[in-house]
Amino acid sequence: MIKQHEIKLANQHRVGVVWFTGLSGSGKTTISLRVERLLIDRGYRCVVLDGDMLRAGLNSDLGYTEADRTENLRRTAEVTAMFLDVGFIVLVPMITPTEAMRALIRMRFDEQSYAEVYVRCSLDTCEQRDPKGLYRKARKGIIRDFTGIDGRYEPPPQPELTLDTEHRSVGQCAQQLVEFIDRKYSIHQKEQEIQ
Ligand code: ADP
């Protein structure tokens, strides 16, 4: 049986979750993929849990009602926990629209291995970006319960980090998050702080 401290020593970083929240099109996926690349280049074991991929397989029986979204998030949190057990930093770009949903996710993890990152961008800008054409479909009524249109989004009052993708570039936001992850999860950083 491999022990957590053995994984930690092999990795040179602690395990942890970075759980993104933000409107569709705010930049959660874009930033998580950029950060995954940067972290791997720095020697982290890191993975992005792609919500679309999970919905295509594990969560294919679920829709977008609040109950189904909560179940979708619960299962995603369980998969995340399995990656933590084997030594990963897990980046989870999911809209996670309500405080109640985020509270459930937060409860699943230890405080030292959990960070909520708010990817902040106005609805107007997200709708202009519309990278998957989803806002257009939601406005036409083709998609229902779409967050920001006919589904609610509650901005998180106290995220561990906020990334302002409206006013800062992808590169700047990614850098800000890598520095945050270094501070929270790197063993080297902790040792430097102790000395
Ligand atoms: P989400 O995963 O939140 O639904 P995506 O990452 O799929 O959002 O889409 C965000 C879109 O916004 C992409 O087309 C991306 O290129 C664009 N974009 C523009 N500026 C930024 C920024 N500063 N950070 C992240 N994405 C940005």
XYZ file of C-alpha atoms and ligand atoms in Angstrom:
222
model
C 0.000 0.000 0.000
C 1.500 3.330 -1.064
C 1.317 5.970 1.662
C 0.468 9.644 1.116
C 3.847 10.833 2.426
C 5.662 8.534 -0.050
C 3.704 10.061 -2.932
C 4.439 13.532 -1.562
C 8.184 12.864 -1.418
C 8.233 11.366 -4.915
C 6.252 14.298 -6.268
C 7.905 17.216 -4.483
C 4.487 18.756 -4.123
C 1.424 18.155 -2.024
C -1.836 16.983 -3.536
C -4.608 19.459 -4.128
C -7.750 20.526 -5.932
C -8.184 23.747 -7.851
C -11.932 24.016 -8.359
C -12.850 26.716 -10.878
C -16.198 28.465 -10.869
C -17.461 31.006 -13.389
C -19.895 31.597 -16.217
C -19.725 29.613 -19.428
C -17.142 31.319 -21.639
C -15.406 33.024 -18.710
C -12.202 31.090 -19.470
C -12.128 28.175 -17.008
C -11.140 25.563 -19.600
C -8.677 27.812 -21.428
C -6.854 28.754 -18.227
C -6.895 25.254 -16.748
C -5.313 23.773 -19.887
C -2.648 26.502 -20.001
C -1.891 26.004 -16.296
C -1.777 22.214 -16.672
C 0.966 22.646 -19.305
C 2.908 25.117 -17.148
C 2.663 22.886 -14.069
C 3.749 19.738 -15.918
C 6.756 21.668 -17.271
C 7.595 22.566 -13.652
C 7.506 18.913 -12.569
C 4.013 18.759 -11.095
C 1.768 15.756 -11.592
C -1.317 17.497 -12.786
C -4.563 16.721 -14.576
C -7.551 18.679 -15.869
C -10.879 16.952 -15.319
C -12.863 17.883 -18.399
C -16.562 18.331 -17.591
C -17.641 17.632 -21.184
C -15.703 14.368 -21.187
C -17.274 13.302 -17.889
C -20.706 14.205 -19.202
C -20.061 12.104 -22.319
C -19.332 9.012 -20.212
C -19.693 8.730 -16.452
C -22.392 11.418 -16.225
C -24.208 10.805 -19.514
C -27.464 10.095 -17.682
C -27.572 13.624 -16.221
C -29.073 16.856 -17.562
C -28.850 20.466 -16.394
C -31.563 20.799 -13.765
C -30.239 21.870 -10.378
C -30.574 18.304 -9.025
C -28.705 16.821 -12.008
C -25.998 19.484 -11.830
C -25.495 18.730 -8.157
C -25.155 15.011 -8.894
C -22.794 15.784 -11.788
C -20.623 17.798 -9.398
C -20.790 15.178 -6.651
C -19.519 12.467 -9.007
C -16.835 14.783 -10.353
C -15.686 15.476 -6.790
C -15.428 11.724 -6.155
C -13.284 11.239 -9.274
C -11.179 14.217 -8.153
C -10.654 12.563 -4.754
C -9.363 9.416 -6.488
C -6.758 11.483 -8.351
C -5.718 13.140 -5.083
C -5.149 9.708 -3.567
C -2.569 8.943 -6.246
C -0.692 12.214 -5.941
C -2.138 14.676 -8.417
C -2.963 18.358 -8.493
C -6.431 18.293 -10.045
C -7.827 21.238 -11.998
C -11.622 21.150 -12.301
C -13.151 23.720 -14.660
C -16.891 23.460 -13.929
C -19.439 26.299 -13.788
C -20.543 25.252 -10.254
C -23.175 28.026 -10.219
C -24.521 28.113 -6.656
C -23.139 28.578 -3.160
C -24.935 25.403 -2.046
C -23.174 23.329 -4.723
C -19.790 24.862 -3.892
C -20.321 24.218 -0.178
C -20.955 20.524 -0.908
C -17.761 20.276 -2.951
C -15.692 22.113 -0.341
C -16.922 19.776 2.402
C -15.567 16.776 0.482
C -11.914 17.917 0.796
C -9.462 18.976 3.494
C -8.933 22.709 3.800
C -5.205 22.422 2.979
C -5.888 20.557 -0.254
C -8.744 22.671 -1.599
C -8.902 26.000 -3.401
C -11.877 27.642 -5.072
C -10.874 29.881 -7.972
C -13.403 32.362 -9.305
C -12.934 33.045 -13.023
C -14.593 36.438 -13.196
C -15.987 37.862 -16.420
C -19.194 39.799 -17.120
C -22.135 38.063 -18.762
C -21.926 40.559 -21.665
C -18.323 39.613 -22.453
C -18.956 35.872 -22.033
C -21.893 36.172 -24.390
C -19.794 38.052 -26.947
C -17.087 35.374 -26.733
C -19.633 32.519 -26.933
C -16.861 30.009 -27.820
C -19.265 27.078 -28.191
C -22.300 28.973 -29.529
C -24.212 28.031 -26.384
C -25.437 31.539 -25.461
C -26.913 31.914 -28.937
C -28.798 28.642 -28.483
C -29.904 29.601 -24.957
C -31.251 32.961 -26.186
C -33.256 31.134 -28.854
C -34.632 28.735 -26.235
C -32.934 25.727 -27.851
C -31.030 25.116 -24.583
C -32.865 25.468 -21.261
C -31.531 26.172 -17.748
C -28.450 27.863 -19.197
C -26.415 29.611 -16.505
C -26.642 33.398 -16.764
C -29.679 33.301 -19.101
C -32.459 31.215 -17.517
C -30.278 29.502 -14.902
C -28.856 31.448 -11.964
C -25.197 32.090 -11.206
C -24.216 33.224 -7.717
C -20.720 34.765 -7.637
C -18.690 33.209 -4.813
C -18.280 35.660 -1.890
C -14.942 34.306 -0.629
C -12.956 32.388 -3.230
C -9.308 31.616 -2.434
C -8.355 33.352 -5.696
C -10.095 35.494 -8.333
C -8.882 35.637 -11.926
C -10.204 38.618 -13.880
C -10.300 37.336 -17.466
C -12.119 40.425 -18.675
C -9.168 42.712 -18.011
C -6.181 40.353 -17.909
C -4.841 38.096 -20.675
C -4.852 34.281 -20.626
C -1.091 34.369 -19.958
C -1.412 36.794 -17.037
C -4.243 34.803 -15.432
C -2.378 31.512 -15.911
C 0.750 33.005 -14.323
C -1.276 34.308 -11.379
C -2.712 30.825 -10.798
C 0.650 29.047 -11.120
C 2.101 31.381 -8.476
C -0.877 30.658 -6.217
C -0.442 26.875 -6.682
C 3.292 27.172 -5.963
C 2.520 29.005 -2.717
C -0.170 26.546 -1.614
C 1.061 23.171 -2.834
C 4.808 23.212 -3.484
C 6.936 21.489 -0.838
C 9.978 23.636 -1.808
C 7.987 26.781 -1.145
C 6.931 25.541 2.314
C 10.540 24.669 3.162
C 11.724 28.106 2.069
C 9.069 29.709 4.269
C 10.198 27.669 7.304
C 13.917 28.530 6.908
P -15.322 28.158 -20.013
O -14.526 26.903 -19.839
O -15.321 29.030 -18.799
O -16.713 27.884 -20.518
P -13.636 28.597 -22.288
O -12.250 28.516 -21.742
O -14.178 27.386 -22.989
O -14.622 29.049 -21.128
O -13.765 29.811 -23.291
C -13.238 31.090 -23.001
C -13.032 31.855 -24.295
O -12.626 33.182 -23.986
C -11.952 31.234 -25.171
O -12.352 31.354 -26.523
C -10.731 32.121 -24.864
O -9.829 32.169 -25.948
C -11.396 33.493 -24.648
N -10.625 34.402 -23.765
C -10.354 35.710 -24.044
N -9.637 36.286 -23.053
C -9.452 35.331 -22.113
C -8.768 35.324 -20.853
N -8.146 36.404 -20.362
N -8.779 34.175 -20.147
C -9.415 33.078 -20.613
N -10.067 33.015 -21.819
C -10.086 34.140 -22.563
